[in-house]
Amino acid sequence: MKLTDNFVLLKAKYPFLINRIDLNGCNDTVQVIETKSGHPTLAVNHSVHIDYLHSKYNPVHEAEKFIEQYVNVEHNHVLFYGVGLGYHIERFVKHFPAIPFSIYEPDIEVFRAFISHQNLNKWKMLRHIYVESNVQQCRANAQDFVNQTDGQVTIITLPSYERIYAAAYKVFSESMQHCLQEARKMFQVRHAFEKKWIINSLDNFKYTLQAGNIFDKKPSFEGKPILIVSAGPSLNEEIENLRYIKEHKSAYIFAVGSAISSLLHNGIIPDGACTYDPHFHNVNVIKKVIEEKIDSIPLIYGSTVGAGTLKDYPGPILSVFTDKDPVADMLLRRPGGVAFEKLEDAPSIAVIALQLCYHLGCNPIVMVGQNLGYRNNSYYAGGIQYGARGSQLLQLDIDDAFQVEDVFGDLIQTNWSFNTMRLSMEVYLKNYTDRMIINTTQGGAKIQGTQFMNLKDVMEQYLHLQDVVDTHWYVSQGPTYDFEFIREQSELLDRKYNDFSKQMETIISIFNEMNRCVKQKNAKKAFKLSQKFDSEFGIFQKNEYYKTILKPMNMLQLEWLSKQFDAIVYEPDMLVKTTKIIEKMGKVVYDIQRDLVMIDPLYLNMQRSVQAALNQESAMIN
């Protein structure tokens, strides 16, 4: 009966497992054996010897002793590696009925015995099931599991598996450790940026209202060759080629990030510079342009670029919107309400520039200095210096390095950041097959989706025409915005801004009442208040000011909260449940309240900039 019930559950929730497991089959390698205690154990036959996954005498008592070490530890999500017959899982669920958990079994035959012994339907908090077939699947399973969690995971391994399945366990441990490390690094990146994106968008809005948008200049670029020049050490070897291209105007040259310093150091003025880093110190990238008051380089900036980057820039500026700028997305449209093109945020300005050049219609797109690794003991090209970070490698770079294949088929040293950029770039390149994309970086990392050529050969074959560059491509008659749309949306946002402050007060008031109910042990009133909270929180979440500004600033917390949801919903004790709502949801709400206060001056300044632009537009019409 258990097997039949499990078959129905697996078919409904995990259909991919059904195709791999013969539920009616029989295999002599795994045997269910009775013990003196009356609880069966599992034996794995390795032809030479037999290994037991549980105690041969009392597997239930063994499981109880094993799980004791985890009883006084806080858990967010548990992954059981090695299920056996599930005795340890039963013990854990008894102690933690509201904690979500997943299971991972490296032996299909053991899993078949497991689902013949345990009824999975009784485990309401079971979230994911992984059954391994090979090493490649192990790595994919580890990545999938980490993607489903917030990285806060307790891994409980049945001790016998470390010995009996030593090789499989080693691959699992290494794969899981790698995936969790990657997830934590990405978490750190998002944590560092999610508030900055909104702060910068609001702070830059006064410039964005006055600037043109790069995609309004698409006719100047369609079908034209363009060079994306990055700051890798191989850039040093291409300076004279770049100088020739610039002098003959045979391709557009866009400098990305720090490459602008190296080009200017060598007397080359690019046709455009791209910047988007949300850090406040991003202005240092264009410091040389500002100090030398060079007013002939158009700056193409991501609208969430570090606040202060645009303040003293002496040349023309053009915006590009990314998916991390909900403010521009809500307020800005072309005449007729047509939305502006958006780029996807990426781990590197070079990846942003690749998207930009593709959507501008450029062809071919040529990468220069895109090493994505170290070369000749260098990190950057010459002419670049940021404090202690110069062109030469530091000991920290060497300590963090690992090897990847380069364009010649050899191995080069790289780091996590460079490799993440390369992998991100390759994702886009898979969809850019209608364009010729060439990597000319000598000794750089191999980038799937590009063809490697020497820049000299590219010049002879594809850049032989002169004067293809419109040197005044950036000249603008002003921004092409639908100002009536801006007026309507800014007024809507302002109404919702006023509403949200009142909604926040209501939510905080409910939290205070719930807290009193817990102290008074009044479960009946706590139940009514929890229902009231659900209703008010639903209204709170639909507010446009919250969705546009405050929600994006707290996405990590909100994702974490969604993963805590089961632990709240399935908590049977009403007072405990109310306490969890206060602790878990209250923390998020109070952090949102703090951001509401912090962002207020920036929001009001943004609205003043909108009003000034509307007044200016009205005066021009009249």
XYZ file of C-alpha atoms in Angstrom:
622
model
C 0.000 0.000 0.000
C 2.890 2.383 0.840
C 4.492 1.727 -2.539
C 1.208 2.431 -4.344
C 0.634 5.667 -2.409
C 4.198 6.761 -3.073
C 3.851 5.949 -6.752
C 0.865 8.328 -6.982
C 2.791 11.089 -5.165
C 5.944 10.639 -7.260
C 3.964 10.590 -10.495
C 2.253 13.859 -9.516
C 5.235 15.761 -8.080
C 8.366 14.017 -9.382
C 7.409 12.384 -12.708
C 11.049 12.335 -13.859
C 11.829 9.804 -11.099
C 9.153 7.357 -12.222
C 10.888 6.884 -15.568
C 14.149 5.954 -13.859
C 12.904 3.618 -11.149
C 11.408 0.208 -11.781
C 9.086 0.087 -8.797
C 8.279 -3.585 -9.358
C 11.831 -4.662 -10.102
C 14.135 -6.701 -7.954
C 17.856 -6.365 -7.343
C 20.043 -8.510 -5.127
C 22.465 -5.710 -4.247
C 20.114 -4.242 -1.639
C 18.240 -6.416 0.831
C 15.773 -5.665 3.627
C 16.747 -7.737 6.689
C 14.835 -8.164 9.943
C 16.551 -7.310 13.245
C 16.016 -8.506 16.798
C 14.184 -5.270 17.628
C 11.568 -6.022 14.952
C 12.597 -3.062 12.800
C 14.202 -4.015 9.487
C 17.623 -2.774 8.364
C 19.161 -2.479 4.898
C 22.131 -4.488 3.659
C 24.128 -3.559 0.571
C 25.837 -6.545 -1.088
C 29.195 -5.686 -2.681
C 29.847 -9.348 -3.719
C 32.970 -9.459 -1.534
C 31.264 -8.216 1.622
C 27.955 -6.894 2.969
C 27.535 -3.392 4.414
C 24.643 -2.352 6.648
C 23.122 1.131 6.269
C 21.575 0.920 9.777
C 22.233 -0.989 12.970
C 21.885 -4.766 12.659
C 20.219 -4.810 16.082
C 18.089 -1.702 16.721
C 18.015 0.851 13.872
C 15.351 3.007 15.553
C 17.408 3.514 18.719
C 20.451 4.242 16.557
C 18.483 6.915 14.646
C 17.292 8.526 17.887
C 20.850 8.839 19.195
C 22.066 10.173 15.835
C 19.430 12.930 15.583
C 19.988 14.108 19.176
C 22.954 16.213 17.999
C 20.635 18.279 15.773
C 17.792 18.844 18.259
C 19.079 22.047 19.859
C 20.210 23.627 16.585
C 18.141 26.118 14.550
C 17.373 24.919 11.019
C 16.002 26.738 7.949
C 16.053 23.819 5.524
C 17.550 20.354 5.931
C 18.952 18.110 3.211
C 19.270 14.441 4.171
C 22.063 12.765 2.221
C 21.375 9.048 2.310
C 17.893 7.918 3.254
C 18.268 4.214 4.031
C 14.875 3.243 5.366
C 14.263 6.751 6.714
C 14.514 6.145 10.463
C 16.612 9.270 11.084
C 14.227 11.354 8.970
C 11.287 10.146 11.063
C 13.110 11.133 14.258
C 13.966 14.577 12.873
C 10.393 15.280 11.713
C 9.134 14.311 15.161
C 11.319 17.047 16.688
C 10.812 19.608 13.889
C 7.382 19.119 12.286
C 7.408 22.600 10.663
C 10.956 22.593 9.170
C 11.111 22.002 5.392
C 13.472 19.251 4.278
C 14.656 17.462 1.161
C 16.233 14.061 0.559
C 19.156 12.943 -1.595
C 19.820 9.279 -2.312
C 22.858 8.141 -4.341
C 21.575 4.565 -4.860
C 18.403 3.954 -6.870
C 17.960 0.474 -5.356
C 18.078 1.880 -1.825
C 15.487 4.488 -2.801
C 13.182 1.758 -4.065
C 13.463 -0.030 -0.711
C 12.909 3.302 1.048
C 9.597 4.055 -0.705
C 8.434 0.523 0.019
C 9.010 1.145 3.718
C 7.983 4.797 4.245
C 4.796 6.590 3.218
C 5.985 9.901 1.814
C 2.508 11.423 2.028
C 2.807 11.771 5.806
C 5.762 14.169 5.436
C 4.058 17.464 4.617
C 7.314 19.426 4.775
C 9.156 17.270 2.210
C 10.164 19.640 -0.578
C 12.599 18.005 -3.009
C 13.714 14.476 -3.859
C 16.983 13.721 -5.644
C 18.033 10.236 -6.718
C 21.421 10.024 -8.358
C 22.422 8.062 -11.471
C 25.871 9.472 -12.306
C 28.441 12.142 -11.429
C 27.080 14.677 -13.924
C 23.624 14.310 -12.427
C 25.066 14.831 -8.937
C 26.460 18.220 -9.943
C 23.201 19.217 -11.620
C 21.224 18.065 -8.553
C 23.425 20.118 -6.229
C 22.948 23.242 -8.349
C 19.198 22.713 -8.568
C 18.883 22.264 -4.818
C 20.910 25.386 -4.013
C 18.800 27.359 -6.494
C 15.694 26.322 -4.537
C 16.994 27.533 -1.175
C 18.505 30.685 0.321
C 21.818 28.923 0.980
C 21.048 28.479 4.688
C 21.041 24.684 4.676
C 21.774 21.963 7.214
C 23.115 18.856 5.484
C 22.587 15.684 7.521
C 24.492 12.692 6.150
C 23.680 9.193 7.359
C 27.114 8.115 8.741
C 27.188 4.769 6.926
C 27.057 6.552 3.548
C 30.386 8.293 4.049
C 31.986 4.830 4.133
C 29.804 2.702 1.836
C 29.323 5.343 -0.888
C 32.634 7.120 -0.336
C 33.276 8.046 -3.996
C 29.726 9.320 -4.600
C 29.757 11.182 -1.289
C 33.040 12.898 -2.177
C 31.579 14.186 -5.485
C 28.385 15.266 -3.698
C 30.296 17.131 -0.969
C 32.539 18.931 -3.453
C 29.617 19.800 -5.748
C 27.434 21.051 -2.905
C 30.271 23.069 -1.366
C 31.023 24.691 -4.736
C 27.369 25.526 -5.419
C 26.834 26.937 -1.923
C 29.975 29.079 -2.214
C 28.796 30.434 -5.571
C 25.337 31.132 -4.115
C 26.857 32.971 -1.149
C 29.018 35.103 -3.438
C 26.003 35.995 -5.554
C 24.104 36.748 -2.355
C 26.883 39.130 -1.302
C 26.738 40.877 -4.683
C 22.971 41.311 -4.492
C 23.145 42.365 -0.860
C 25.714 45.014 -1.754
C 23.691 46.382 -4.660
C 19.943 46.004 -4.139
C 19.585 49.237 -2.154
C 22.202 51.083 -4.226
C 20.260 50.404 -7.454
C 17.242 52.340 -6.153
C 19.258 55.038 -4.375
C 21.249 55.648 -7.564
C 18.196 55.619 -9.821
C 16.512 58.306 -7.732
C 19.686 60.363 -7.372
C 20.464 60.167 -11.115
C 16.916 60.908 -12.221
C 17.527 64.637 -12.687
C 20.261 63.800 -15.207
C 18.245 61.070 -16.895
C 15.358 63.496 -17.486
C 17.723 65.798 -19.386
C 19.837 63.177 -21.171
C 19.016 61.378 -24.367
C 18.645 57.619 -24.502
C 21.274 55.630 -26.375
C 18.664 53.633 -28.290
C 17.407 56.833 -29.914
C 20.756 56.757 -31.756
C 20.299 53.292 -33.206
C 20.311 54.476 -36.873
C 23.937 55.610 -36.444
C 25.025 52.078 -35.471
C 22.936 49.584 -37.431
C 25.121 47.375 -39.586
C 28.281 49.207 -38.486
C 31.362 47.532 -36.937
C 32.092 48.314 -33.300
C 34.939 47.489 -30.918
C 34.214 46.805 -27.250
C 37.519 47.720 -25.623
C 38.063 46.305 -22.134
C 40.885 46.880 -19.667
C 42.534 43.444 -19.814
C 46.341 43.285 -20.051
C 46.213 42.267 -23.733
C 44.957 45.761 -24.533
C 48.595 46.893 -24.344
C 49.352 44.883 -27.502
C 46.578 46.496 -29.569
C 47.158 50.210 -28.973
C 48.634 50.923 -32.401
C 45.867 48.963 -34.148
C 43.278 50.944 -32.204
C 45.016 54.193 -33.074
C 44.850 53.284 -36.781
C 41.133 52.353 -36.525
C 40.387 55.634 -34.746
C 42.280 57.743 -37.274
C 40.559 56.085 -40.252
C 37.127 55.917 -38.588
C 36.772 52.310 -39.741
C 34.803 51.173 -36.643
C 33.223 52.671 -33.555
C 35.356 52.288 -30.432
C 33.515 51.976 -27.125
C 35.641 51.874 -23.967
C 34.129 49.893 -21.131
C 34.945 50.541 -17.506
C 38.610 51.206 -16.749
C 39.728 50.890 -20.390
C 39.013 54.616 -20.794
C 42.090 55.412 -18.662
C 44.380 53.191 -20.726
C 43.127 54.614 -24.038
C 43.529 58.221 -22.871
C 46.972 57.365 -21.479
C 47.895 56.385 -25.046
C 46.262 59.401 -26.668
C 43.234 57.603 -28.096
C 39.812 59.264 -27.721
C 37.081 56.584 -27.936
C 33.749 57.201 -29.660
C 31.953 56.410 -26.434
C 32.565 55.241 -22.859
C 30.264 52.838 -21.026
C 29.786 52.759 -17.251
C 27.197 51.203 -14.936
C 28.811 50.076 -11.653
C 26.418 50.942 -8.761
C 29.239 51.591 -6.284
C 29.571 55.195 -5.127
C 33.285 55.157 -6.021
C 32.511 54.361 -9.673
C 33.325 58.004 -10.500
C 37.016 57.046 -10.185
C 36.697 55.140 -13.486
C 36.196 58.412 -15.373
C 38.345 60.549 -13.084
C 40.876 61.264 -15.860
C 38.114 62.562 -18.166
C 36.795 64.869 -15.446
C 40.223 66.135 -14.333
C 41.333 66.890 -17.904
C 37.894 68.328 -18.770
C 37.621 66.224 -21.925
C 34.216 67.149 -23.354
C 34.250 65.072 -26.550
C 33.573 61.582 -25.132
C 29.879 60.693 -24.794
C 29.242 58.721 -21.607
C 26.697 55.920 -21.932
C 25.604 55.277 -18.375
C 23.370 52.721 -16.771
C 20.648 54.678 -14.983
C 21.570 52.929 -11.699
C 25.263 53.893 -11.963
C 26.951 55.032 -8.753
C 25.531 58.305 -7.465
C 28.001 61.099 -8.201
C 29.344 59.596 -11.431
C 27.407 62.087 -13.568
C 27.729 65.201 -11.428
C 30.914 66.657 -12.929
C 31.129 64.803 -16.213
C 32.216 67.377 -18.830
C 30.941 65.653 -21.969
C 27.543 64.563 -23.305
C 25.690 61.792 -21.466
C 23.203 59.208 -22.726
C 21.217 56.811 -20.571
C 20.554 53.126 -20.914
C 18.010 51.432 -18.647
C 18.504 48.056 -17.014
C 16.059 45.689 -15.350
C 17.328 46.949 -11.984
C 15.716 50.365 -12.464
C 11.982 50.096 -11.722
C 11.752 53.890 -11.251
C 12.651 54.676 -14.877
C 10.488 51.771 -15.984
C 7.447 53.249 -14.242
C 7.928 56.920 -15.157
C 9.608 57.100 -18.548
C 8.146 56.281 -21.957
C 8.643 57.515 -25.483
C 5.887 59.664 -27.038
C 2.803 57.520 -27.464
C 3.614 55.465 -24.374
C 6.189 53.219 -26.089
C 8.531 51.592 -23.573
C 12.276 52.050 -23.777
C 14.548 49.091 -24.423
C 16.004 47.567 -21.266
C 19.196 45.606 -20.776
C 19.585 42.858 -18.212
C 21.877 43.568 -15.306
C 25.143 41.636 -15.536
C 28.331 41.047 -13.510
C 30.464 43.144 -15.865
C 30.187 46.358 -17.888
C 31.586 44.346 -20.823
C 28.511 42.090 -20.697
C 26.273 45.167 -20.581
C 28.193 46.617 -23.561
C 27.785 43.344 -25.480
C 23.992 43.522 -25.005
C 24.031 47.207 -25.929
C 25.997 46.743 -29.161
C 23.841 43.805 -30.178
C 20.583 45.720 -29.672
C 22.008 48.774 -31.452
C 22.341 46.499 -34.489
C 26.151 46.633 -34.739
C 27.916 44.071 -36.931
C 30.542 42.788 -36.477
C 31.037 43.186 -32.729
C 34.736 42.915 -31.887
C 36.114 42.362 -28.366
C 39.510 43.812 -27.502
C 41.334 43.394 -24.179
C 38.669 41.011 -22.849
C 41.143 38.744 -21.027
C 38.847 37.509 -18.268
C 42.024 36.227 -16.673
C 45.633 37.136 -15.896
C 48.398 37.680 -18.476
C 52.100 38.446 -18.065
C 51.631 38.860 -14.308
C 49.106 41.632 -15.005
C 45.523 42.235 -13.936
C 44.815 45.398 -15.973
C 46.294 47.050 -19.024
C 48.861 49.816 -18.502
C 47.790 53.311 -17.464
C 45.237 52.137 -14.858
C 45.632 52.785 -11.146
C 42.993 52.704 -8.363
C 44.742 53.165 -5.034
C 46.677 49.954 -4.353
C 44.973 48.269 -7.317
C 47.312 48.839 -10.240
C 47.936 46.750 -13.339
C 50.178 44.193 -11.609
C 48.833 41.125 -9.795
C 48.553 41.199 -6.014
C 49.148 38.199 -3.783
C 45.392 38.008 -3.183
C 44.846 37.564 -6.940
C 47.306 34.674 -7.040
C 45.787 32.998 -3.978
C 42.274 33.084 -5.483
C 43.275 31.922 -8.968
C 42.283 28.786 -10.861
C 42.765 27.693 -14.469
C 40.538 27.871 -17.555
C 41.184 27.319 -21.266
C 42.443 30.270 -23.289
C 41.888 31.207 -26.957
C 44.959 29.155 -27.998
C 43.889 25.980 -26.185
C 46.350 26.519 -23.324
C 45.510 27.189 -19.671
C 45.475 30.602 -18.009
C 44.884 31.777 -14.460
C 41.566 33.455 -13.674
C 39.401 34.205 -10.645
C 35.774 33.821 -9.610
C 34.784 37.314 -10.736
C 36.341 37.024 -14.211
C 34.929 33.538 -14.699
C 31.439 34.686 -13.716
C 31.700 37.435 -16.339
C 32.726 34.906 -18.995
C 29.890 32.508 -18.180
C 27.392 35.388 -18.189
C 28.669 36.558 -21.570
C 28.313 33.054 -23.001
C 24.637 32.934 -21.987
C 23.913 35.953 -24.215
C 26.132 34.762 -27.038
C 23.997 31.633 -27.425
C 21.189 33.916 -28.638
C 23.351 36.221 -30.752
C 24.037 33.766 -33.581
C 22.708 36.184 -36.230
C 25.687 38.470 -35.635
C 29.429 38.050 -36.150
C 31.104 38.366 -32.758
C 34.886 38.217 -32.732
C 37.272 37.941 -29.789
C 40.704 39.395 -30.575
C 42.122 39.124 -27.047
C 45.589 37.620 -27.213
C 45.914 34.918 -24.545
C 42.499 35.710 -23.075
C 40.007 33.152 -21.804
C 38.159 31.235 -24.497
C 34.623 32.622 -24.822
C 32.126 30.172 -26.285
C 30.036 31.821 -29.005
C 32.853 34.005 -30.347
C 35.467 33.293 -32.994
C 39.065 34.193 -32.223
C 40.994 36.305 -34.727
C 44.001 38.587 -34.553
C 42.840 42.204 -34.585
C 45.144 42.862 -37.571
C 43.267 40.187 -39.558
C 39.913 41.621 -38.485
C 41.021 45.030 -39.737
C 41.982 43.623 -43.139
C 38.846 41.521 -43.606
C 36.066 43.517 -41.906
C 37.324 47.025 -41.125
C 38.743 47.989 -44.500
C 36.208 50.763 -45.159
C 36.977 54.266 -43.906
C 34.736 56.972 -42.455
C 31.996 54.569 -41.333
C 31.836 56.393 -37.978
C 29.470 59.306 -37.487
C 31.648 61.477 -35.249
C 28.623 63.480 -34.113
C 26.393 60.470 -33.462
C 25.615 61.636 -29.915
C 24.350 65.118 -30.788
C 20.794 65.359 -29.481
C 17.865 67.731 -29.754
C 16.838 66.746 -26.233
C 15.203 63.754 -24.540
C 12.383 61.953 -26.343
C 10.015 61.424 -23.426
C 6.239 61.381 -23.211
C 5.872 64.182 -20.660
C 2.153 63.640 -20.197
C 2.907 60.041 -19.245
C 5.557 61.278 -16.797
C 3.018 63.657 -15.242
C 0.359 60.950 -14.798
C 2.764 58.365 -13.397
C 4.532 60.749 -11.016
C 1.148 61.880 -9.621
C 0.100 58.242 -9.177
C 3.382 57.426 -7.433
C 2.972 60.408 -5.121
C -0.556 59.370 -4.117
C 0.666 55.877 -3.337
C 3.615 57.325 -1.427
C 1.172 59.109 0.900
C -1.022 55.990 1.197
C 1.920 53.782 2.074
C 2.891 55.720 5.178
C -0.625 55.131 6.578
C -0.533 51.448 5.593
C 2.786 51.061 7.368
C 1.328 52.554 10.551
C -1.571 50.065 10.391
C 0.779 47.088 9.996
C 2.974 48.215 12.909
C -0.129 48.674 15.068
C -1.244 45.098 14.322
C 2.220 43.794 15.243
C 2.009 45.573 18.593
C -1.407 44.033 19.295
C -0.161 40.578 18.324
C 2.759 40.979 20.679
C 0.402 41.766 23.561
C -1.725 38.702 22.726
C 1.314 36.425 22.909
C 2.299 37.874 26.289
C -1.295 37.417 27.503
C -1.440 33.914 25.940
C -4.697 34.897 24.176
C -4.718 32.417 21.258
C -8.238 33.307 20.123
C -7.450 36.995 19.673
C -4.086 36.116 18.132
C -5.917 34.082 15.480
C -8.169 37.032 14.576
C -5.205 39.405 14.441
C -3.237 37.047 12.191
C -6.152 37.073 9.742
C -6.307 40.864 9.934
C -2.562 41.023 9.339
C -2.868 38.817 6.220
C -5.479 41.167 4.803
C -3.556 44.381 5.535
C -0.250 42.911 4.358
C -1.902 42.011 1.051
C -2.960 45.656 0.567
C 0.504 46.786 1.654
C 2.137 44.635 -1.063
C -0.061 46.014 -3.860
C 0.944 49.627 -3.264
C 2.788 51.037 -6.338
C 5.236 53.063 -4.245
C 6.178 49.912 -2.351
C 6.455 47.835 -5.540
C 8.529 50.454 -7.378
C 10.916 51.616 -4.667
C 10.836 49.686 -1.386
C 10.267 46.129 -2.556
C 13.325 46.117 -4.898
C 15.419 47.398 -1.998
C 14.471 44.370 0.111
C 14.229 41.502 -2.374
C 16.691 39.253 -0.543
C 14.751 39.582 2.695
C 11.456 38.992 0.906
C 12.840 35.887 -0.805
C 14.086 34.663 2.557
C 10.640 35.336 4.034
C 8.902 33.343 1.286
C 11.113 30.362 2.173
C 10.082 30.707 5.819
C 6.419 30.724 4.853
C 5.845 26.987 5.341
C 7.306 27.097 8.836
C 4.700 29.757 9.695
C 1.658 28.376 7.877
C 2.033 24.808 9.130
C 2.760 25.721 12.747
C -0.112 24.103 14.728
C 0.253 26.175 17.917
C -1.450 29.557 17.372
C 0.671 31.452 19.880
C 3.880 29.983 18.454
C 2.615 30.817 14.976
C 1.896 34.416 16.009
C 5.369 34.693 17.522
C 6.887 33.507 14.234
C 4.864 36.088 12.294
C 6.164 38.822 14.620
C 9.761 37.611 14.493
C 10.109 36.706 10.826
C 7.672 39.025 9.078
C 8.147 41.794 11.604
C 11.869 42.003 10.891
C 11.197 42.500 7.175
C 8.449 45.073 7.768
C 10.592 47.093 10.174
C 13.490 47.077 7.689
C 11.127 48.355 5.001
C 9.993 51.080 7.402
C 13.626 52.077 7.960
C 14.196 52.279 4.191
C 11.028 54.350 3.829
C 12.553 56.992 6.112
C 16.031 56.743 4.574
C 14.860 57.077 0.956
C 12.410 59.907 1.633
C 14.747 62.873 0.797
C 15.897 61.213 -2.433
C 12.325 60.471 -3.477
C 11.221 64.060 -2.809
C 14.209 65.409 -4.766
C 13.313 63.112 -7.638
C 9.745 64.442 -7.643
C 11.056 68.024 -7.630
C 13.206 67.175 -10.659
C 10.149 65.759 -12.418
C 8.156 68.903 -11.682
C 10.972 71.117 -12.950
C 11.194 69.118 -16.181
C 7.412 69.281 -16.640
C 7.460 73.066 -16.094
C 10.302 73.440 -18.565
C 8.485 71.355 -21.170
C 5.282 73.347 -20.627
C 7.168 76.650 -21.042
C 8.713 75.446 -24.318
C 5.298 74.457 -25.706
C 3.768 77.810 -24.718
